[in-house]
């Protein structure tokens, strides 16, 4: 029973984790992206479509990365070089993603593919087997998380990126190309968000269903804040949220006396609670929200 | 002499406002060139053009005899130009280490902390600085932040170093350290553009001086041609006095009495320890001391930003240390804070809005709905009286030049005829004309009965304006002096903790 819960948690948390990591990278550079939901859908559909026509999951995942990165680059260019409002542009991206995937995905509804399989190595060790018997994309997400954390805090390019998000004037003054860094962060982040979408359509439920991200993109946007822009905490947040959301469904199916509304609000309540507690324990003076988040950069507009 | 930088006919407009107009001059190899000019004359604007932050509308720049186009700070760096900005280019949420590392030019992909920390600490040692590299930057005092901004420039090898008011926030000793270093750089053949409003310093370091007025070059002086009087004459049209002849005397009645006061300080700076002070009605009491000896705690206790943990403050004989009496007292106090951008203004509001921050509840100006017409009239009066140089109309106040931001704060704080003014380094960053004006304004208010606690480390200014001077050292009041009966040397020594004169 516990093994099943752990397994469900990991599988349900992984797409949200990808989306949250992607969003954190963008926000670290100072760009808010409310288009995560749209990007996930684009990733999900393009992953499914290309797997369907080529029969290759690898091509499917790559297509998901590329196409959502391409869609994200529109937001990136608009909000950097063209100084558009980030909120408006992000919302437009979500509407665009929802609309275009609904339209282009019609022919894919009801089609089948062979989804990504687990690596099944360890048999019947309690606690351990649900952790070790996942699919490769689960492990890649963890690896990616560690890599990004290392990149942000141990490399000069990562430091430059954080500087761009905190104080673009200081970054510019140091010879860092603010717009280019931001654009790259948005493109790469969007690609990672797209992977989250593809996980849904290629692994979690290997199907294309219209609007199949079902709000996970919005959860990711919120988790960025709750995890205090820390990718390690994003892991906790995503698993908590994904896990409780999926497991409460199981509970509903088994039939309990607890009202459905309460069950449905559990993932939100728990996630908020745990993340608040975890941020209390930390040095409360450590402010992680990038200071210039949401502000377009204009060199001649004095700080 | 070799020319390293040539400016030809540089012009820059912000909207309709001409900030720089046809500016031409050269910078030679191995010289220190000072730019002098009133607040808002366009000094920082010009420097920002040289570092690629602003695009000039017109004109040409030559580096080493070759024409260059500077479209970004990156271009300027490429040509060996670096700058200490008046508005710091620092990242509050990053550590000191990270702030310095971002500015360092050549570095490896993976951050090797020890290796770079050593480089930085070595430079710290040169300036006698004791700053923890792991602190987030916002935890530093603004004096320390100024140093980080300076050191960011010095860790790279630049041909042309621009320092825009680097000494405004430094103590006199620190300033000497910096100058010593600048002279070394000069000997190595580096060229330096220096900006300051402190005439004495300018005399000490400059090889040549360029004087700007309203965006134009009005004269270029060689070393043999300048002396203090000539400069102040060129700047403000008169020769500066050493002492104001005031026709007002402080009354004998006590107004404020601080006894045996203790207060903590945030950042390891001196606390107030058994501090005593008496302020009389309509008196200007100067507080002399090297910054970091408890001045900030004193100002914060007096203005209600911090509570003392022991001791007593009384106003007109009534205890106001705690409780509602303190609240009421705080309400009527005027304050010119040290960190004006962080505490003194609302940076995104306009000049008008900043000017009425204290009295927007006034019936004439607002109440529930703001009365824009009256506000404009009221603000225009102040702008004219304090000679605040706007630039673009209705622009947010952060776009003003440093000195003009300071004037906005002073104008607002004095507008309500307060009984007590606590002024923490109020003339920092002001041009000499504006300094005079601020002094005169405070004396005007003294005539109306206002008492001023005037905290400064500039003895010239304290001797000019104060009725009495108290010296603060390590959180204690070392005693009172009348400017007429003591010389600056004695006070200077006491500021360093030496009591007996030998
Ligand atoms: N980015 C900007 N946008 C609009 N106006 C600006 C901008 N930067 C400067 N100004 C205006 O240009 C004028 C000159 O400003 P500048 O900062 O160059 O003066 P300054 O000589 O350095 O003065 P200070 O001695 O007070 O530092 C000011 O009136 C200022 O309001
Ligand atoms: Mg300036």
mmCIF file of C-alpha atoms and ligand atoms in Angstrom, chain B residues 43-44 86 164-165 401-402, ligand 2:
data_model
loop_
_atom_site.group_PDB
_atom_site.id
_atom_site.type_symbol
_atom_site.label_atom_id
_atom_site.label_comp_id
_atom_site.label_asym_id
_atom_site.label_seq_id
_atom_site.Cartn_x
_atom_site.Cartn_y
_atom_site.Cartn_z
ATOM 1 C CA UNK B 43 28.368 65.370 -14.640
ATOM 2 C CA UNK B 44 26.994 61.890 -14.045
ATOM 3 C CA UNK B 86 27.200 57.551 -7.828
ATOM 4 C CA UNK B 164 31.652 59.689 -9.554
ATOM 5 C CA UNK B 165 31.545 61.135 -6.041
ATOM 6 C CA UNK B 401 20.600 63.980 -9.829
ATOM 7 C CA UNK B 402 21.917 62.879 -6.445
HETATM 8 MG MG1 LIG C 2 25.991 63.043 -10.231
#
